Structures are given as C-alpha cells and as structure tokens.
Tab-separated table of C-alpha atoms and ligand atoms in Angstrom:
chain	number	residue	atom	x	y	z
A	25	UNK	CA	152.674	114.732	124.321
A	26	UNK	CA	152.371	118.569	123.201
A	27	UNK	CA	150.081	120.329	125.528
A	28	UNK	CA	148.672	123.194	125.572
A	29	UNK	CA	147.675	125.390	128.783
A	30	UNK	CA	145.306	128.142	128.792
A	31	UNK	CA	145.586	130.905	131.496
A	32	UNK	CA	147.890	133.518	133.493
A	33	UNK	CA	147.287	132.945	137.178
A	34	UNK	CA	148.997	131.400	140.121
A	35	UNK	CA	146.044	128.861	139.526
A	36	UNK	CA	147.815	127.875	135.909
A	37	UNK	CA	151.271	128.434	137.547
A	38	UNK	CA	150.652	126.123	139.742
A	39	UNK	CA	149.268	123.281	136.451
A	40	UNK	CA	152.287	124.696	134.421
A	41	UNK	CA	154.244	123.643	137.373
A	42	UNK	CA	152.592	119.846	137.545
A	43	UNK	CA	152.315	119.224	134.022
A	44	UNK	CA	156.057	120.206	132.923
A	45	UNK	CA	156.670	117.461	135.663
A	46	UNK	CA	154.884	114.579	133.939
A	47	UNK	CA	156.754	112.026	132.358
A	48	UNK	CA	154.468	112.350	129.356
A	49	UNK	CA	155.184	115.947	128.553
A	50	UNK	CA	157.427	116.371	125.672
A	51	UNK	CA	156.130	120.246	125.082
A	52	UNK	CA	153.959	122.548	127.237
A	53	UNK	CA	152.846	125.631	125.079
A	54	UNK	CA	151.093	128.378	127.915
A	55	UNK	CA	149.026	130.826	126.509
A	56	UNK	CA	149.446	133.538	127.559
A	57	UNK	CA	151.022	132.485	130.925
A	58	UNK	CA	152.916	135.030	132.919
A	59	UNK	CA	156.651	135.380	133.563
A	60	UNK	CA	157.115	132.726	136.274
A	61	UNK	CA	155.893	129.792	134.115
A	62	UNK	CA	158.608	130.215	131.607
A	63	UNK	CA	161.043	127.930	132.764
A	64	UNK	CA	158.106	125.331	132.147
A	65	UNK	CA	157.229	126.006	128.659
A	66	UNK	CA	157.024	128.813	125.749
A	67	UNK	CA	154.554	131.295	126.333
A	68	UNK	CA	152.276	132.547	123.545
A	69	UNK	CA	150.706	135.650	123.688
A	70	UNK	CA	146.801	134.514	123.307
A	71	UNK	CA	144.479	135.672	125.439
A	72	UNK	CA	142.543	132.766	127.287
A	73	UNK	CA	139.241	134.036	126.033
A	74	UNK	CA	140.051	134.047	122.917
A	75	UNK	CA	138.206	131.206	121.583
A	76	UNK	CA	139.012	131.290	117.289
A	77	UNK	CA	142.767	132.149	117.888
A	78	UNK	CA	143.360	129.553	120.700
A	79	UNK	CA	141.808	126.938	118.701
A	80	UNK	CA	143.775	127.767	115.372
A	81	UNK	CA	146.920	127.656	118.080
A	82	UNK	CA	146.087	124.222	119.217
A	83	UNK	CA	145.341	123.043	115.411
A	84	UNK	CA	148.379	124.122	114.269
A	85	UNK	CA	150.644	122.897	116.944
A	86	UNK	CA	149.281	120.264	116.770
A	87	UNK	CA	148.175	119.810	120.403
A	88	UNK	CA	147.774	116.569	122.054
A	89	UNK	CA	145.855	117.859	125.151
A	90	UNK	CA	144.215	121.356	125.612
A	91	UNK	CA	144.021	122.173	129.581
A	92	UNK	CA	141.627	125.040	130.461
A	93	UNK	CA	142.110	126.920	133.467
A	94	UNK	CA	139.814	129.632	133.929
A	95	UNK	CA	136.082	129.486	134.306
A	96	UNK	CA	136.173	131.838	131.149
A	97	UNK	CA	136.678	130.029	127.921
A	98	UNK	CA	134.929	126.839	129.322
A	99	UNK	CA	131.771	128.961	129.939
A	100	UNK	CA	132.064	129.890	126.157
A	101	UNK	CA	132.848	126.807	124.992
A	102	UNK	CA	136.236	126.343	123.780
A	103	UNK	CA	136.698	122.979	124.912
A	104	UNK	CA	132.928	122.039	122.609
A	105	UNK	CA	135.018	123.732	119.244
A	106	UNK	CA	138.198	121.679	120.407
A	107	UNK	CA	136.351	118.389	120.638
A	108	UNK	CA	134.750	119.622	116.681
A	109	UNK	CA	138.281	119.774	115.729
A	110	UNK	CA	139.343	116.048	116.963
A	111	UNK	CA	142.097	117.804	119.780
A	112	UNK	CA	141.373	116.369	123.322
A	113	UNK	CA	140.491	118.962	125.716
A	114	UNK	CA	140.529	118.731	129.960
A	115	UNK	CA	137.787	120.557	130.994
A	116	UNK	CA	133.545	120.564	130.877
A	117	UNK	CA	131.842	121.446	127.732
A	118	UNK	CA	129.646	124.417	128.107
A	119	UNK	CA	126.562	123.257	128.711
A	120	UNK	CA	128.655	121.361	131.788
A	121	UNK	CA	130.092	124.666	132.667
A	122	UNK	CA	126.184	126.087	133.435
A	123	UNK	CA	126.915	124.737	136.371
A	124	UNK	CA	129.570	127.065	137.474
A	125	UNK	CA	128.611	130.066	134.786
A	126	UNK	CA	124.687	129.947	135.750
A	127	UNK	CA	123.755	130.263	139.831
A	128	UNK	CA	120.201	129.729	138.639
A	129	UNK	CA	121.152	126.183	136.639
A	130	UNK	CA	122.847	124.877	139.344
A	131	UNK	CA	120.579	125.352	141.766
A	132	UNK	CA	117.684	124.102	140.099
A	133	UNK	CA	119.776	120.751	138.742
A	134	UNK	CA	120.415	120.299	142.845
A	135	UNK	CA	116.505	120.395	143.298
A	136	UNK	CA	115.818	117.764	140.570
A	137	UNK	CA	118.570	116.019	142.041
A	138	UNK	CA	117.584	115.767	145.610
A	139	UNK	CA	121.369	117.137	146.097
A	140	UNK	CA	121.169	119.415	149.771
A	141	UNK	CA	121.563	122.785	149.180
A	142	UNK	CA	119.259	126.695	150.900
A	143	UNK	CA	116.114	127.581	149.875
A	144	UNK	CA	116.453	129.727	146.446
A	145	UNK	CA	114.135	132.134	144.487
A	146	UNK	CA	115.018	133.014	140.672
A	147	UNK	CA	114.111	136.626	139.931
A	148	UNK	CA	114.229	138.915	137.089
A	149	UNK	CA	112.485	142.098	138.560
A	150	UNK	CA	113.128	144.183	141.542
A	151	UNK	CA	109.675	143.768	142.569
A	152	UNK	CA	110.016	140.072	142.914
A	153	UNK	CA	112.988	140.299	144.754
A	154	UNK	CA	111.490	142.367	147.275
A	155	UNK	CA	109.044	139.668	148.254
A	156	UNK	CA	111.838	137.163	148.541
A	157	UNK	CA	114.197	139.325	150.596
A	158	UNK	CA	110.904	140.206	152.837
A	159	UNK	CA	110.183	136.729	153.601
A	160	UNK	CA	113.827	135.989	154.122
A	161	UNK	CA	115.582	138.728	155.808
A	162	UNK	CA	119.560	138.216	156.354
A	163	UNK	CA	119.760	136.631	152.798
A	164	UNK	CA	122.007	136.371	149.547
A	165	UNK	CA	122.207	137.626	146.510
A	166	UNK	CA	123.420	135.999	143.756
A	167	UNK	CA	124.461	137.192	139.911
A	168	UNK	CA	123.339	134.126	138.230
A	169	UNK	CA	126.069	134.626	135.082
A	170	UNK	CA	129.824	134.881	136.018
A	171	UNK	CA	130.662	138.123	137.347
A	172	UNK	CA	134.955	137.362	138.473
A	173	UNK	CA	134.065	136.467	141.606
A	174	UNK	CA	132.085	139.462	142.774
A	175	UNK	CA	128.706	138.640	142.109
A	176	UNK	CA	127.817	137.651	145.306
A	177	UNK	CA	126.507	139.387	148.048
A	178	UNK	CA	125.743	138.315	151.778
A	179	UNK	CA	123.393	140.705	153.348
A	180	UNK	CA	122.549	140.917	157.187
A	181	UNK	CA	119.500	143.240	156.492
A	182	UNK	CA	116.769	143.366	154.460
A	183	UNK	CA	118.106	146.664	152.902
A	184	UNK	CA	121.427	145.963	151.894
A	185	UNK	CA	119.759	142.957	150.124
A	186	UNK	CA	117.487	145.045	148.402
A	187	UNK	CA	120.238	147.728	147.589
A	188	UNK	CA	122.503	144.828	146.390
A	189	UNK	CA	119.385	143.168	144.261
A	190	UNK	CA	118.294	146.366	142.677
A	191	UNK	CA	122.342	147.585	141.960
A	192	UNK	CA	122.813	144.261	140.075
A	193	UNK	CA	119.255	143.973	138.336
A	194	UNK	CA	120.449	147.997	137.257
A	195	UNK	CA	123.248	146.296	135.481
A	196	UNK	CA	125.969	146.142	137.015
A	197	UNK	CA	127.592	142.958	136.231
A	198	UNK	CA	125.446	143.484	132.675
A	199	UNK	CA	123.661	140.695	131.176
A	200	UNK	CA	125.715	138.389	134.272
A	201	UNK	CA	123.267	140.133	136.584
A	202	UNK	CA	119.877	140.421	134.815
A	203	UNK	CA	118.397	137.546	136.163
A	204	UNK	CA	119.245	136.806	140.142
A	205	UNK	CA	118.976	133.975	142.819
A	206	UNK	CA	117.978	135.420	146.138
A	207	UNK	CA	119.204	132.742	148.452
A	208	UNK	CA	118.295	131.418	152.407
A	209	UNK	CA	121.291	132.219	154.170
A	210	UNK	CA	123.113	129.210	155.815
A	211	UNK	CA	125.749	129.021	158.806
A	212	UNK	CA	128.182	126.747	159.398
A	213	UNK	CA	132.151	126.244	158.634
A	214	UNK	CA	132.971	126.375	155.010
A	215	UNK	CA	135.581	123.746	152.923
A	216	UNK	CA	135.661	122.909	149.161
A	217	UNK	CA	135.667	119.429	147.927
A	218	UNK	CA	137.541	118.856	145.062
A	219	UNK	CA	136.490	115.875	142.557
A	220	UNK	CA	137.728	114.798	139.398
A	221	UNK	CA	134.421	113.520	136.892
A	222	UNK	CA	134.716	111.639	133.723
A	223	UNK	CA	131.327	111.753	132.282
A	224	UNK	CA	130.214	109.103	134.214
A	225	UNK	CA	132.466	107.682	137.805
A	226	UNK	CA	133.683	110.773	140.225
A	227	UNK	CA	136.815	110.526	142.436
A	228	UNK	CA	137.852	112.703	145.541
A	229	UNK	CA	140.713	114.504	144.550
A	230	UNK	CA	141.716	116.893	147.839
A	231	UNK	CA	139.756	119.346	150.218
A	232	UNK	CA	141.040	122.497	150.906
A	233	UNK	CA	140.258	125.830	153.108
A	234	UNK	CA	139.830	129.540	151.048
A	235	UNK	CA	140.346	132.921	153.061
A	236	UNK	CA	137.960	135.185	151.441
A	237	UNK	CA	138.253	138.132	152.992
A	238	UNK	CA	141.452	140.653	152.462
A	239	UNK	CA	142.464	141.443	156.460
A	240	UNK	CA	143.572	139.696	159.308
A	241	UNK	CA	140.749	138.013	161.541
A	242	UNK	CA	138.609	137.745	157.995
A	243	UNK	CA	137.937	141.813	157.699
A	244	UNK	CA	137.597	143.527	155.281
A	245	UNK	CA	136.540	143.209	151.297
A	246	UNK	CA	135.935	139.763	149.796
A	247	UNK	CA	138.597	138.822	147.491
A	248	UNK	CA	139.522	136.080	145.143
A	249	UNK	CA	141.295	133.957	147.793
A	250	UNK	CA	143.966	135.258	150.383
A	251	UNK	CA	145.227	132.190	151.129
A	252	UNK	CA	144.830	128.181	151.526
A	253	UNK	CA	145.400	125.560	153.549
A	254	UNK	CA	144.873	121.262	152.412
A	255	UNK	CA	143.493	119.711	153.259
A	256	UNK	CA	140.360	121.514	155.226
A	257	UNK	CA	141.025	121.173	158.782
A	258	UNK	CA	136.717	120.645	158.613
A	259	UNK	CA	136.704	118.457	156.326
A	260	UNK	CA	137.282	114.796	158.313
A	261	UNK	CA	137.457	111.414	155.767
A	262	UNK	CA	133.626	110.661	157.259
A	263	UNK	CA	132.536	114.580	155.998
A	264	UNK	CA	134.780	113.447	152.511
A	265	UNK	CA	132.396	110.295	151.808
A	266	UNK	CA	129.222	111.987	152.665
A	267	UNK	CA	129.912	114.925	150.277
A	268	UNK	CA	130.936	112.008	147.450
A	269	UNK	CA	127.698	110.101	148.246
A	270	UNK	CA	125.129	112.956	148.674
A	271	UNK	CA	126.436	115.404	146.637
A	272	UNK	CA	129.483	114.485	143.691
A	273	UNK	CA	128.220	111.169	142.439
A	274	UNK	CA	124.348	112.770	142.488
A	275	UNK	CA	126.088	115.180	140.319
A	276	UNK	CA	128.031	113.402	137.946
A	277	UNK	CA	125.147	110.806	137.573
A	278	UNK	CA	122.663	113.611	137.061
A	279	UNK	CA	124.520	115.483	133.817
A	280	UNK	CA	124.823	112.306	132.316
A	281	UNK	CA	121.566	111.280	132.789
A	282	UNK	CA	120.434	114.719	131.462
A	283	UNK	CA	122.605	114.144	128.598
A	284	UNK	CA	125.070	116.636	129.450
A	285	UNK	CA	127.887	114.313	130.801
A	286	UNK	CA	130.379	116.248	132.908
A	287	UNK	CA	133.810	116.078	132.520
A	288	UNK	CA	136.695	117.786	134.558
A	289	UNK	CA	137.409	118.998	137.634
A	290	UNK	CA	134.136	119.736	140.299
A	291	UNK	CA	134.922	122.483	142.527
A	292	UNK	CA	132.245	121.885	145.378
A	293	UNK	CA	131.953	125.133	147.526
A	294	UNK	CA	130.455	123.650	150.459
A	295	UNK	CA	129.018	124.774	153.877
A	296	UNK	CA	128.993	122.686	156.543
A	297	UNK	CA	125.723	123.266	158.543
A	298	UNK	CA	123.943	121.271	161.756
A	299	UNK	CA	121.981	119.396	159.568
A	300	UNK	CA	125.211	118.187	157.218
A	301	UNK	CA	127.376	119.607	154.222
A	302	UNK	CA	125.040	121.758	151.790
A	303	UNK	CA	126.418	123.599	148.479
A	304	UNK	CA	127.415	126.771	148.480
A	305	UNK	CA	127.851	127.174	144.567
A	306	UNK	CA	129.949	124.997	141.996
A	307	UNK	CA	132.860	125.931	140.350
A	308	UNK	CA	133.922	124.321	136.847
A	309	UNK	CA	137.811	124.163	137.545
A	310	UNK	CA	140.432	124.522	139.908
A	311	UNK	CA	140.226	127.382	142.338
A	312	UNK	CA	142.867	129.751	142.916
A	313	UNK	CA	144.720	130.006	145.565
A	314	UNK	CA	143.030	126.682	145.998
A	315	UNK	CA	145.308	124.620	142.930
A	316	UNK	CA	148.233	126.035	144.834
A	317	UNK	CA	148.112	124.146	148.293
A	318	UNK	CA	146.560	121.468	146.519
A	319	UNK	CA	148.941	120.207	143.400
A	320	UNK	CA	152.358	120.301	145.707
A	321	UNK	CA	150.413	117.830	147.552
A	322	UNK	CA	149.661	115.316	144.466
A	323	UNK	CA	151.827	112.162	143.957
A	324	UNK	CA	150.333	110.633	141.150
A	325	UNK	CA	151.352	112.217	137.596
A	326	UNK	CA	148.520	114.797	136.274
A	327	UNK	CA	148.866	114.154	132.853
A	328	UNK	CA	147.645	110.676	133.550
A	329	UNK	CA	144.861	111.726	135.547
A	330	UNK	CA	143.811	114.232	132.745
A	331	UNK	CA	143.523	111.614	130.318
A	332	UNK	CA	141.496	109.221	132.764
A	333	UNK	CA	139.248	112.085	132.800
A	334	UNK	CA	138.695	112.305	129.231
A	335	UNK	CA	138.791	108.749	128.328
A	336	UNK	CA	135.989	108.074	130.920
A	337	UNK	CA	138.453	105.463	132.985
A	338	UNK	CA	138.393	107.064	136.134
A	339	UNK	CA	136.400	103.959	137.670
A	340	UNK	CA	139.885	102.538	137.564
A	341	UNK	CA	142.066	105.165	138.449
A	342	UNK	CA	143.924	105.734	142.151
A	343	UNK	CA	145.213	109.153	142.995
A	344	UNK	CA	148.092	109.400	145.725
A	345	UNK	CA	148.287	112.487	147.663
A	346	UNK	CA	151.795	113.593	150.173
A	347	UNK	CA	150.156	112.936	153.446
A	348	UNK	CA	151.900	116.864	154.120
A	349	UNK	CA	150.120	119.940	155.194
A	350	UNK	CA	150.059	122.525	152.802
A	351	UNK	CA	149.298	126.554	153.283
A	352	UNK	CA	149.594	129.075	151.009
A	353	UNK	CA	149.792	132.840	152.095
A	354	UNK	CA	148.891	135.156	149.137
A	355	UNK	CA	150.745	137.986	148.341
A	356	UNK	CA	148.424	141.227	147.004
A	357	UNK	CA	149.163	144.731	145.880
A	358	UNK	CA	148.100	147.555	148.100
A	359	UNK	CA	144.585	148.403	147.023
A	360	UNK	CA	143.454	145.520	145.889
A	361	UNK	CA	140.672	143.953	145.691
A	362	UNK	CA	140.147	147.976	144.968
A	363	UNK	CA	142.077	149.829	142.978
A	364	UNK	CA	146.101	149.652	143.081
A	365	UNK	CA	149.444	150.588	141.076
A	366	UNK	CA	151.135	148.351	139.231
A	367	UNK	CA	155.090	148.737	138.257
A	368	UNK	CA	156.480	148.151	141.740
A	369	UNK	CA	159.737	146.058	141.412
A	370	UNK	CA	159.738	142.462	143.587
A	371	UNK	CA	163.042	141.414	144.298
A	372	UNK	CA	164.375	138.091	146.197
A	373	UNK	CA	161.851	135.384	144.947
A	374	UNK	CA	164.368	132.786	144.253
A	375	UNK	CA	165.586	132.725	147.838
A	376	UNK	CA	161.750	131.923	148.760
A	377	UNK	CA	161.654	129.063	146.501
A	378	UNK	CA	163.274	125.838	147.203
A	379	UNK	CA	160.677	123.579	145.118
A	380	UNK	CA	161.036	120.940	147.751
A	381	UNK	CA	158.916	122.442	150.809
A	382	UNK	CA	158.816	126.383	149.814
A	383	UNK	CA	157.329	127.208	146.695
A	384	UNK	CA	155.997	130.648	144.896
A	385	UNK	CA	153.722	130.849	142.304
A	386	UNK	CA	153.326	133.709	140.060
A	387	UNK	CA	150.054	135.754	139.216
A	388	UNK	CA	149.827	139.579	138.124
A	389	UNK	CA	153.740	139.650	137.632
A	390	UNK	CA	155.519	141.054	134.048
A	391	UNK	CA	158.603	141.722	133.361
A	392	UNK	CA	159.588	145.456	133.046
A	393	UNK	CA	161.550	146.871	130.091
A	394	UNK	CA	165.169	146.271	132.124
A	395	UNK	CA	163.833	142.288	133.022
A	396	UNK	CA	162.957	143.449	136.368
A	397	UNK	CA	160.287	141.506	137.925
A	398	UNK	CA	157.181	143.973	138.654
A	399	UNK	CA	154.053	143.230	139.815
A	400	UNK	CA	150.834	144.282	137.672
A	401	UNK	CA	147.992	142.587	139.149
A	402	UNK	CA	145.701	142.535	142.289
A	403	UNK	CA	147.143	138.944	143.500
A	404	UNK	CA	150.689	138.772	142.419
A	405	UNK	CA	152.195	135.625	143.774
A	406	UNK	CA	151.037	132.731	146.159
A	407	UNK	CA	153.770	131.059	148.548
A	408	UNK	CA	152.990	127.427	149.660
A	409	UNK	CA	154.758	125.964	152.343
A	410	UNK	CA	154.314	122.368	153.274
A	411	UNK	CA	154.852	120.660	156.452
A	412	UNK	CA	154.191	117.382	158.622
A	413	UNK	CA	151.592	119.437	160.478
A	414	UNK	CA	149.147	122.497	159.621
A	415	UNK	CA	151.501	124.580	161.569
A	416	UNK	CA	154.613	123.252	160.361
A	417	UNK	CA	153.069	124.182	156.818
A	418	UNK	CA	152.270	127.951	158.106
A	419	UNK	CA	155.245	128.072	159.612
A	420	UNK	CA	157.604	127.291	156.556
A	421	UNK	CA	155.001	129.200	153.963
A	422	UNK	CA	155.539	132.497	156.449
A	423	UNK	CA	159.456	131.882	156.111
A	424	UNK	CA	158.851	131.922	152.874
A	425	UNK	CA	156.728	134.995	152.445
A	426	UNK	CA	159.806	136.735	154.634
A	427	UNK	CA	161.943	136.625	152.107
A	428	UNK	CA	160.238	137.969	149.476
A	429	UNK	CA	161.396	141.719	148.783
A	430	UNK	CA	157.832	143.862	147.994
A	431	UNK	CA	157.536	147.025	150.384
A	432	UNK	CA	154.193	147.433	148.251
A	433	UNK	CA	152.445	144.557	148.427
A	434	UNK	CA	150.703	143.189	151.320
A	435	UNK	CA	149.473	139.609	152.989
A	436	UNK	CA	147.582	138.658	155.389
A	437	UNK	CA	149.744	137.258	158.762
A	438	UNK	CA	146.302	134.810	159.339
A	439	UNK	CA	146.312	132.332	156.979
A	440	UNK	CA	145.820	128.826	159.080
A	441	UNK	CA	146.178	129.902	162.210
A	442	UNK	CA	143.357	128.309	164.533
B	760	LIG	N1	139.314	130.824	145.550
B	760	LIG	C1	138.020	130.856	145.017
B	760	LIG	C2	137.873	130.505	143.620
B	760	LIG	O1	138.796	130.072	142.974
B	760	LIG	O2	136.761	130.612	143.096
C-alpha cells in the first residue's frame, strides 16, 4: 500500500515508526515530517494544515491510506474532502472531530448521553461568566475551539477565573475563545483511555499516564506532555471496562445514532474521582508524548488495525499489546513552554537508540546547513524506554536520555517515579 502521513511531531514519529513496520507498506510518503522520520519514508514539504495541497498530494500519488495526526486538519476536514475524492482516510470526519475541536459539543453530547462528566455552563459574555464562576468558586475555564493545548485554565479562586474568562472572551485564542465552558472542578488521579472506533463497535487500545506540567514534582507551566508512562499505573483492567461500558461505547453508539458516526482513534482524558472515572475532555487522535509509550508497546500490525477502523470490522478485530512497561522522558528546549532559541546542535542520538528497548523520537529537530542535527522546537525529542516493570522502563528510558548530547535542552528527572 502507498500511505500517506500527515504531521511533524514525535506523535507522527512515533506512526512513521509503526507504519514503515507493517508488512503492508510498500511506500510511506510524510508530509512534512521532520528529520528523524526519514529513514521511514520521503518527506514532502506540505504543511499538515494545508487542506487543497495535501489532498492534490494524496490524488496524485495515488494514496492508498491517508493517516492524520494532528487535531488540526481533522478539525477542518481533510479527511471529509479525502473521502469526496474516493482515497481512504484514518481519522474522524469533522463533524466527529467537534468532539475534540468544540469543549462546548462535547460536553453537551455527554449530557444527552448520560456519559459522567462536571457540571458545565456555556457562556459567551463576561457577565455570564461571572455568575457561573460565583456559584462555583475553584473552577475551570475552558476555550471551547482548539487553542494548541493552552486553552485551558484551572483556577483556585474566583479571580483568576474571572481574569482567565474575561482574557479569553477579550480574544485571546480569537474566534477559539469567543464562546467558553466554565466547568465544576473535579479531583481525583488522572489517566487517558485510548480506544479505537469504527463508526459503530469500539475497542480498548492502551491507557497511558501524561506529565503536564514542565518541572520536577509537577511545577511549573502546563505543557504539551513532559513525559509518559503505559500503561496508567491508575488505570486497573476493572477501571478499563468501566470506562468502555460507561463512557467509549456510549460514545461511539451516540455519533452514530446522531448520524455522525465516529471513526478513529478516541483519546479519553479521564479523571478518576470517588464517585468513578468522569471525562476530562476528548481528544480526536493520538496524544503526544502519549503515541510514544504507547505504539512500542503494540504487537499487532497498525496498518491492519487502520483499515479495521475504516472498513467498520473492528467487532472482529484483536489487538495484542507487549505485556512491557513503557516511559517516555521528554526532552524540551530551555524556555519552553515560553519562549526559547532554536539552532543548538544535539549530538549522540544514535547511541540512545537501540530500537529494541531504547528508542528516541524526533519533534522540533531540522537539520542545519552542515547536516548537523539542531533542535528548533519547544519539545524536541521523546526517549521511551521499556522494561518488565514501571521502573525497569524509567530506568532504561533515563539511560537513554544520558546519552543524549544537548547542554541546552532540559527534562524533567520525574517522569514515573511513584
Ligand atoms: N499529551 C496531551 C495531548 O496530546 O493532548
């Protein structure tokens, strides 16, 4: 098969990585990819939001499968205009997406679905946030469109609510943040579910464990993920079925019963309260660092399981998973999530990759004018180790990290230790 792959982060490293491993890829086309997924296929320098150019691309290849990566393009459709153009695409259509690209969708599908999730109040005026954030106190504050993961806000007072409620109602994730969900705040442990949906049946795929936060002893700024660990130490095989029965099937029978049948991956953001596991928000795709631990864990061939998702024959399909830890330490430039250099040289990442039990995955990395690896992003690589324990996993994915030459970058020294 000729696939396609749309998307530049350790997230599509880590799917470049899988897919060039399936004994039905003949030719994996990434666009645009970054430098460590060239050994796995030709990179093509399309941007992943660029709906016309990537669909023109996957006409004229032509492409047997289109995977999306990022929450992006499936949000504005690209996977609707491949399906107009006959080309099989992994991946919800938009209106599937709303449930990842609209806070206020999702939570009001969850409510018609009896699926347990906070109390919520849709606003679109500082006034009527007010009231809510009164009422409520310690709340959150939601961006209900997609705002790169920093539309979210988790206030202990009623003022930084309000000051986060009227900042984002002033604009500042624009038209992402004109309407907001001002949310109960929940406590608890929290774990993401991972499910694979065909329209119709939902499988468990893995569980895994984010690091939010940028510092040891979770300080600091939130960030796109510092690290992973899989499956979620939380997350025991009773907590697994009751999130598939009371949550994931609910879903996946609800959009088709709506008429908006979802297919792809469910990211289930989950917290896991007194009273049982209640959503935290949805994600359309894989998370990242999240499809790092997770895909060195999978036995059974991606590809396959792609195609089962498309072709609505999950019902019959069995997914094997290495019965190994896995933890992934993320490595960052200084600065970020804030603001950082980029150009600083990273030397010494084949030594820290094995591809047996040590593996790194690239993210904001380019090659400079002399070939020298340089890192130009906030999150420039993820190392995964695996191991026969959670500690055997941290242990090897530290070793790992050791090796890696970057005076400039940092990591946090936390990542799945209890
Ligand atoms: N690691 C969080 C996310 O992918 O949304």
């Amino acid at each position: 098969m000729k696939i396609l792959l749309i998307g530049s982060g350790g997230r599509e490293h880590a799917l470049a990585w899988s897919i060039a491993d399936s004994p039905l890829t003949q030719q994996l086309v990434i666009a645009p990819g970054n430098p460590g997924m060239a050994p796995y296929g030709k990179l093509v320098d399309i941007a992943a939001d660029d709906i016309d150019e990537i669909c023109n691309y996957a006409t004229n290849m032509p492409a047997d499968l289109v995977v999306v990566g990022p929450e992006v393009p499936l949000v504005l459709g690209l996977v609707d205009k491949l399906n107009e153009r006959n080309i099989p695409a992994f991946g919800p259509t938009a209106t599937a997406a709303k449930l990842e690209g609209s806070k206020e969708f999702a939570r009001a599908f969850c409510q018609r679905h009896d699926i347990p999730q906070p109390a919520f109040y849709p606003v679109d005026n500082y006034a009527a946030a007010c009231q809510h954030i009164d009422a409520l106190g310690s709340c959150v504050i939601k961006a209900d469109g997609l705002a790169a993961g920093k539309g979210v806000i988790v206030a202990d007072t009623a003022a930084q609510a309000k000051d986060a409620a009227k900042q984002m109602l002033d604009g500042q994730f624009g038209a992402a943040s004109a309407r907001l969900v001002i949310e109960q705040r929940i406590s608890g442990p929290e774990a993401s579910l991972f499910a694979l949906l065909d329209g119709e049946n939902a499988i468990l795929m893995a569980t895994a464990q984010d690091h939010k936060r940028a510092f040891d002893g979770n300080t600091g700024p939130n960030t796109g993920g510092m690290g992973a660990i899989s499956p979620a130490p939380r997350l025991n095989p009773e907590l697994e079925i009751e999130v598939m029965e009371r949550i994931v099937k609910p879903v996946a029978r609800g959009m088709h019963s709506e008429g908006t049948p979802y297919r792809g991956i469910l990211y289930v953001g989950l917290m896991l309260t007194d009273s049982g596991p209640q959503v935290i928000e949805f994600n359309c795709r894989f998370g990242d660092p999240e499809a790092q631990v997770i895909l060195p864990r999978l036995r059974t061939d991606i590809v396959s399981a792609m195609l089962a998702t498309i072709n609505n024959s999950l019902g019959h399909f069995d997914m094997r998973w290495d019965s190994r830890h896995a933890v992934t330490v993320v490595m960052a430039n200084q600065g970020y999530p804030g603001a950082y250099k980029k150009g600083s040289v990273i030397k010494n990442i084949e030594a820290a990759d094995n591809q047996t039990d040590q593996l790194v995955f690239h993210a904001g990395t380019a090659n400079d004018a002399d070939g020298q690896l340089t890192a130009v992003g906030g999150r420039v690589l993820a190392v995964t180790g695996l191991g026969d324990s959670q500690d055997a996993a941290r242990a090897t994915a530290y070793e790992a990290v050791a090796k890696i030459d970057w005076p400039e970058g940092f990591y946090r020294r936390d990542i799945a230790s209890k």
